[in-house]
Coordinates of C-alpha atoms in Angstrom, one line a residue:
M1 CA -22.7 -2.4 -109.8
S2 CA -19.5 -3.0 -107.3
I3 CA -18.0 -1.3 -105.4
R4 CA -14.4 -2.1 -104.5
M5 CA -12.7 -2.3 -101.4
P6 CA -9.3 -2.6 -100.9
I7 CA -8.3 -5.5 -99.3
S8 CA -6.5 -4.3 -96.5
R9 CA -8.9 -1.2 -95.4
L10 CA -11.3 -4.4 -94.6
A11 CA -9.5 -6.5 -93.3
G12 CA -8.8 -3.4 -90.7
R13 CA -13.1 -2.8 -90.3
L14 CA -13.3 -6.5 -89.6
S15 CA -10.8 -7.1 -87.0
H16 CA -11.8 -3.9 -85.4
T17 CA -15.4 -4.7 -85.0
Q18 CA -14.3 -8.5 -84.3
R19 CA -12.4 -6.0 -80.9
S20 CA -15.4 -4.3 -80.4
I21 CA -17.4 -7.3 -79.7
S22 CA -15.2 -9.5 -77.6
T23 CA -14.2 -6.7 -74.7
R24 CA -17.8 -3.9 -74.3
P25 CA -20.9 -6.6 -74.4
R26 CA -22.2 -3.8 -76.3
P27 CA -21.9 -2.0 -79.8
A28 CA -19.4 1.6 -79.2
T29 CA -22.1 3.8 -81.0
T30 CA -24.4 3.6 -77.8
I31 CA -22.0 5.5 -75.3
P32 CA -21.7 9.0 -76.3
R33 CA -18.6 10.3 -77.2
A34 CA -18.3 12.4 -74.0
A35 CA -19.4 9.2 -71.2
R36 CA -16.5 8.3 -73.3
Q37 CA -14.3 10.6 -72.3
Q38 CA -15.0 10.8 -68.4
Y39 CA -14.8 7.1 -68.0
Q40 CA -11.8 7.3 -70.0
Q41 CA -10.7 10.2 -67.1
R42 CA -11.3 8.1 -64.3
S43 CA -10.4 4.5 -64.7
Y44 CA -7.3 5.2 -62.6
S45 CA -9.0 6.4 -60.0
S46 CA -12.2 6.2 -57.9
E47 CA -12.9 10.2 -57.5
P48 CA -12.1 12.4 -59.5
P49 CA -9.9 15.2 -60.0
R50 CA -9.5 18.6 -57.6
A51 CA -10.1 21.3 -60.2
N52 CA -13.4 19.2 -61.0
N53 CA -15.2 19.6 -57.8
P54 CA -14.2 22.7 -56.5
N55 CA -17.0 22.6 -53.1
K56 CA -15.8 19.7 -51.8
V57 CA -16.2 19.5 -48.6
K58 CA -13.1 19.0 -46.1
F59 CA -13.9 16.3 -43.2
W60 CA -10.7 16.4 -41.3
P61 CA -11.3 19.5 -39.7
F62 CA -14.4 18.5 -37.6
F63 CA -12.5 15.0 -36.9
A64 CA -10.5 17.4 -35.3
I65 CA -12.9 19.6 -33.3
I66 CA -14.4 15.6 -32.3
G67 CA -10.5 14.3 -30.6
L68 CA -10.0 17.2 -28.4
G69 CA -12.9 17.5 -27.3
S70 CA -13.7 13.7 -26.4
A71 CA -9.4 14.3 -24.4
G72 CA -10.8 17.5 -22.8
Y73 CA -14.0 15.5 -21.9
I74 CA -11.8 12.9 -19.8
G75 CA -9.0 15.6 -18.4
L76 CA -12.2 17.0 -16.4
V77 CA -13.9 14.3 -15.2
N78 CA -10.2 12.5 -13.8
R79 CA -9.8 16.0 -12.3
R80 CA -12.9 16.6 -10.7
K81 CA -12.8 12.2 -9.5
D82 CA -9.7 13.2 -7.7
T83 CA -11.5 16.1 -5.3
A84 CA -14.3 14.2 -5.0
P85 CA -15.3 15.0 -1.1
A86 CA -14.8 12.4 1.3
P87 CA -17.8 11.4 3.7
G88 CA -19.0 14.0 6.5
G89 CA -15.5 14.5 9.1
S90 CA -14.1 17.7 9.8
H91 CA -12.9 17.8 6.4
P92 CA -15.3 16.9 3.8
N93 CA -13.8 18.4 0.7
T94 CA -10.6 17.6 1.4
P95 CA -9.2 16.0 -2.5
A96 CA -9.0 12.6 -2.0
T97 CA -5.2 10.9 -1.8
E98 CA -3.9 7.1 -1.4
V99 CA -1.9 6.7 1.2
A100 CA 0.5 4.4 1.6
G101 CA -0.6 1.8 4.9
P102 CA -2.5 2.5 8.1
V103 CA -2.9 6.2 9.0
F104 CA -2.6 4.3 12.8
S105 CA -0.6 2.2 14.2
P106 CA -1.3 -0.1 16.3
N107 CA 1.2 0.6 18.6
D108 CA -0.3 4.0 19.5
V109 CA -3.9 3.0 18.2
T110 CA -6.4 -0.4 20.2
V111 CA -8.3 -0.9 17.7
L112 CA -11.6 -2.6 19.2
F113 CA -14.3 -4.8 16.3
V114 CA -17.7 -5.6 18.1
L115 CA -20.3 -8.1 16.6
G116 CA -23.4 -9.0 17.6
G117 CA -26.8 -9.3 15.6
P118 CA -29.1 -7.2 15.1
G119 CA -30.2 -6.6 19.2
A120 CA -27.7 -8.4 21.0
G121 CA -27.2 -5.6 23.4
K122 CA -23.3 -3.7 21.1
G123 CA -24.4 -0.6 22.1
T124 CA -25.6 -1.2 25.7
Q125 CA -22.0 -3.3 26.2
C126 CA -20.1 -0.2 24.5
A127 CA -21.0 2.9 26.6
K128 CA -20.8 0.0 29.7
L129 CA -16.9 0.3 28.8
V130 CA -16.4 3.7 27.3
E131 CA -17.6 4.9 31.7
K132 CA -15.6 2.1 33.4
H133 CA -12.5 2.0 31.1
G134 CA -12.5 5.3 29.0
F135 CA -12.4 3.3 25.1
T136 CA -13.9 5.8 22.4
H137 CA -16.9 4.2 21.1
L138 CA -17.6 4.3 17.5
S139 CA -21.1 3.4 15.6
A140 CA -20.7 2.0 12.2
G141 CA -24.8 2.7 12.0
D142 CA -24.3 5.6 14.1
L143 CA -22.4 7.6 11.6
L144 CA -24.1 6.1 9.0
R145 CA -27.0 7.3 9.5
A146 CA -25.0 10.9 10.5
E147 CA -23.7 11.5 7.2
Q148 CA -27.6 10.4 6.3
D149 CA -29.1 13.4 7.6
R150 CA -26.2 15.7 7.0
P151 CA -27.5 18.1 4.6
G152 CA -25.6 18.8 1.9
S153 CA -23.6 14.1 1.7
Q154 CA -23.6 12.7 -1.7
F155 CA -24.0 9.6 -0.1
G156 CA -27.7 10.9 2.1
D157 CA -29.6 9.6 -0.6
L158 CA -27.8 6.5 -0.8
I159 CA -27.5 5.2 2.8
R160 CA -31.0 5.4 3.5
D161 CA -32.2 2.7 0.6
Y162 CA -29.3 1.0 2.3
I163 CA -30.0 1.0 5.1
K164 CA -34.4 0.9 4.3
N165 CA -34.0 -2.3 3.0
G166 CA -31.5 -4.1 5.6
L167 CA -28.8 -4.1 3.2
I168 CA -24.9 -3.5 4.3
V169 CA -23.1 0.8 2.7
P170 CA -20.5 0.2 0.1
M171 CA -17.4 -0.1 2.8
E172 CA -15.3 3.1 0.7
V173 CA -18.5 5.2 2.5
T174 CA -17.8 3.5 5.8
V175 CA -15.0 2.8 6.3
K176 CA -14.4 6.5 5.4
L177 CA -17.1 7.9 8.5
L178 CA -15.0 6.0 10.6
E179 CA -11.3 6.7 9.8
N180 CA -12.8 10.9 9.6
A181 CA -14.6 10.0 13.3
M182 CA -11.6 8.2 14.9
V183 CA -8.8 11.2 13.6
D184 CA -11.7 14.0 15.6
A185 CA -11.4 12.0 18.8
L186 CA -7.7 12.3 19.6
K187 CA -8.0 15.6 17.9
A188 CA -11.0 16.8 20.9
K189 CA -8.2 14.9 23.4
G190 CA -5.3 16.4 21.3
A191 CA -3.8 13.5 22.1
T192 CA -2.2 10.8 19.4
K193 CA -3.0 7.5 21.1
G194 CA -6.3 5.9 22.1
R195 CA -8.5 3.0 22.4
F196 CA -11.5 2.8 20.1
L197 CA -14.7 0.3 20.3
I198 CA -15.8 -0.4 16.5
D199 CA -19.2 -1.1 17.2
G200 CA -21.5 -2.9 14.6
F201 CA -18.0 -2.9 11.7
P202 CA -16.8 -4.8 10.1
R203 CA -20.7 -6.2 9.1
K204 CA -18.4 -8.0 5.5
L205 CA -14.6 -9.7 5.1
D206 CA -13.9 -7.2 2.4
Q207 CA -14.7 -4.2 4.9
A208 CA -12.6 -5.6 7.4
Y209 CA -9.6 -6.3 5.2
K210 CA -10.0 -3.0 3.5
F211 CA -9.6 -1.1 6.9
E212 CA -6.8 -3.1 7.8
D213 CA -5.0 -2.2 4.9
T214 CA -5.7 1.6 5.0
V215 CA -6.4 3.1 8.6
C216 CA -5.1 0.0 11.0
P217 CA -5.0 -3.3 12.4
A218 CA -7.8 -4.8 14.8
K219 CA -6.4 -5.6 18.0
L220 CA -9.8 -8.2 18.9
V221 CA -13.6 -8.1 17.7
L222 CA -16.2 -8.5 21.1
F223 CA -18.3 -11.3 19.2
F224 CA -21.8 -10.9 21.1
D225 CA -23.6 -14.3 20.8
C226 CA -27.7 -14.2 21.1
P227 CA -30.5 -16.3 19.6
E228 CA -32.6 -14.6 16.5
K229 CA -35.7 -14.8 18.9
V230 CA -34.6 -12.8 21.5
M231 CA -33.2 -10.4 19.9
E232 CA -36.3 -9.3 17.3
E233 CA -37.4 -8.9 20.7
R234 CA -35.4 -6.5 21.5
L235 CA -35.5 -4.9 18.7
L236 CA -39.7 -4.9 18.2
E237 CA -39.3 -3.7 22.1
R238 CA -37.1 -1.0 21.0
G239 CA -38.7 0.6 17.0
K240 CA -41.3 2.1 19.7
T241 CA -39.2 4.5 20.9
S242 CA -36.9 4.6 18.3
G243 CA -37.8 6.4 15.2
R244 CA -35.1 4.2 13.6
A245 CA -36.5 2.9 10.0
D246 CA -35.4 -0.3 10.4
D247 CA -36.3 -1.2 13.7
N248 CA -39.9 -3.0 11.7
A249 CA -41.0 -6.7 11.4
E250 CA -39.2 -6.5 7.8
S251 CA -36.2 -5.2 7.9
I252 CA -35.5 -7.0 11.0
R253 CA -35.6 -9.8 9.1
K254 CA -34.2 -8.7 6.6
R255 CA -31.3 -7.5 9.0
F256 CA -31.2 -11.0 10.7
R257 CA -30.4 -13.3 6.6
V258 CA -27.8 -10.3 6.0
F259 CA -25.6 -10.6 9.1
V260 CA -25.9 -14.5 8.7
E261 CA -24.3 -14.8 6.0
T262 CA -21.3 -11.8 5.8
S263 CA -20.5 -11.3 8.7
M264 CA -20.7 -15.0 10.5
P265 CA -17.7 -14.9 8.9
V266 CA -16.2 -12.0 9.4
V267 CA -15.8 -14.0 13.4
D268 CA -15.3 -17.3 11.9
Y269 CA -12.7 -15.4 9.3
Y270 CA -10.7 -13.2 13.4
E271 CA -11.5 -16.8 14.8
K272 CA -9.2 -18.9 12.8
Q273 CA -6.7 -15.7 14.4
G274 CA -7.6 -16.4 17.9
K275 CA -8.6 -13.1 17.6
V276 CA -12.4 -13.4 19.0
V277 CA -13.9 -12.5 22.6
K278 CA -17.2 -14.5 22.8
V279 CA -19.9 -13.6 25.4
E280 CA -23.1 -15.0 25.4
A281 CA -25.7 -11.7 25.5
V282 CA -29.3 -13.7 26.9
T283 CA -28.9 -12.0 30.3
S284 CA -29.5 -9.2 32.0
P285 CA -27.0 -5.8 30.4
D286 CA -25.3 -6.2 34.4
D287 CA -24.3 -9.3 33.9
V288 CA -23.1 -9.5 30.1
F289 CA -20.9 -6.9 31.1
S290 CA -19.2 -8.8 34.3
T291 CA -18.8 -11.9 31.7
T292 CA -17.2 -9.0 29.0
Q293 CA -14.8 -7.6 31.8
K294 CA -13.6 -10.7 32.9
R295 CA -13.2 -12.4 29.1
L296 CA -11.0 -8.8 28.3
R297 CA -9.1 -8.7 31.2
E298 CA -7.8 -11.9 30.5
R299 CA -6.6 -11.2 26.8
L300 CA -5.9 -7.5 27.8
G301 CA -5.0 -7.5 31.0
A302 CA -5.9 -6.5 34.1
D303 CA -5.4 -2.7 34.0
F304 CA -7.0 -3.1 30.5

């Protein structure tokens, strides 16, 4: 018995079967109807309609909160930078401000840098110049040691570690200490003019540039030249009574190396400008002072 099927119906079935084979890897009967509807519904988007996900988490408020918090933190850090306390001086809590040009004019303030290796006798000669000629003596080393022992100093530990290891303290600290000390000295005298011996500074060229740009240009550099062997003997002898942490053989040798590598270029720099007054510092303190006075009279005048 044969079953007849209209040709048009058979052709339609064959055509439908051919399309299914060519476009789908598996027979259509293996995909449930519900799955086909879901596939057709999502074919134009990777996200389902909102109506099907009422509990979807919204992330944009979290990003907004994080952004506002970051902006507030950055603002707080910048405000703290602007109000950082200055080291030492009469105004340790004064907000830091940028000053255009030097604080002091060379017409009002005379600055002599006093350089020489550790143990060359800088402090001794400065004391004599203060007594005989009325200079104000500022020792960069003494100011740093005083700052490291000042209660509440934010630079105390940093300075202590640098000095102990014979290293150079960051210039911003030293320059600010010197500036404050100069201001205090002039206020104490009720004067606007003065003469300063700045002992043991600058120890690097960047310190020299910074000081002259922000505090005052130097008039001269008084350089006490002394052999390393003589300086070491003096320092070891001084260490017996000074109580200084850097008056020991290891620190002394480190200080010699630092001086040769970093401070001698400062002397060379000012010597090219004709500002160096060189004095041999091997003989007795009185003989060295006599030579110092003679050299300064030649540069500053008889009644300097």
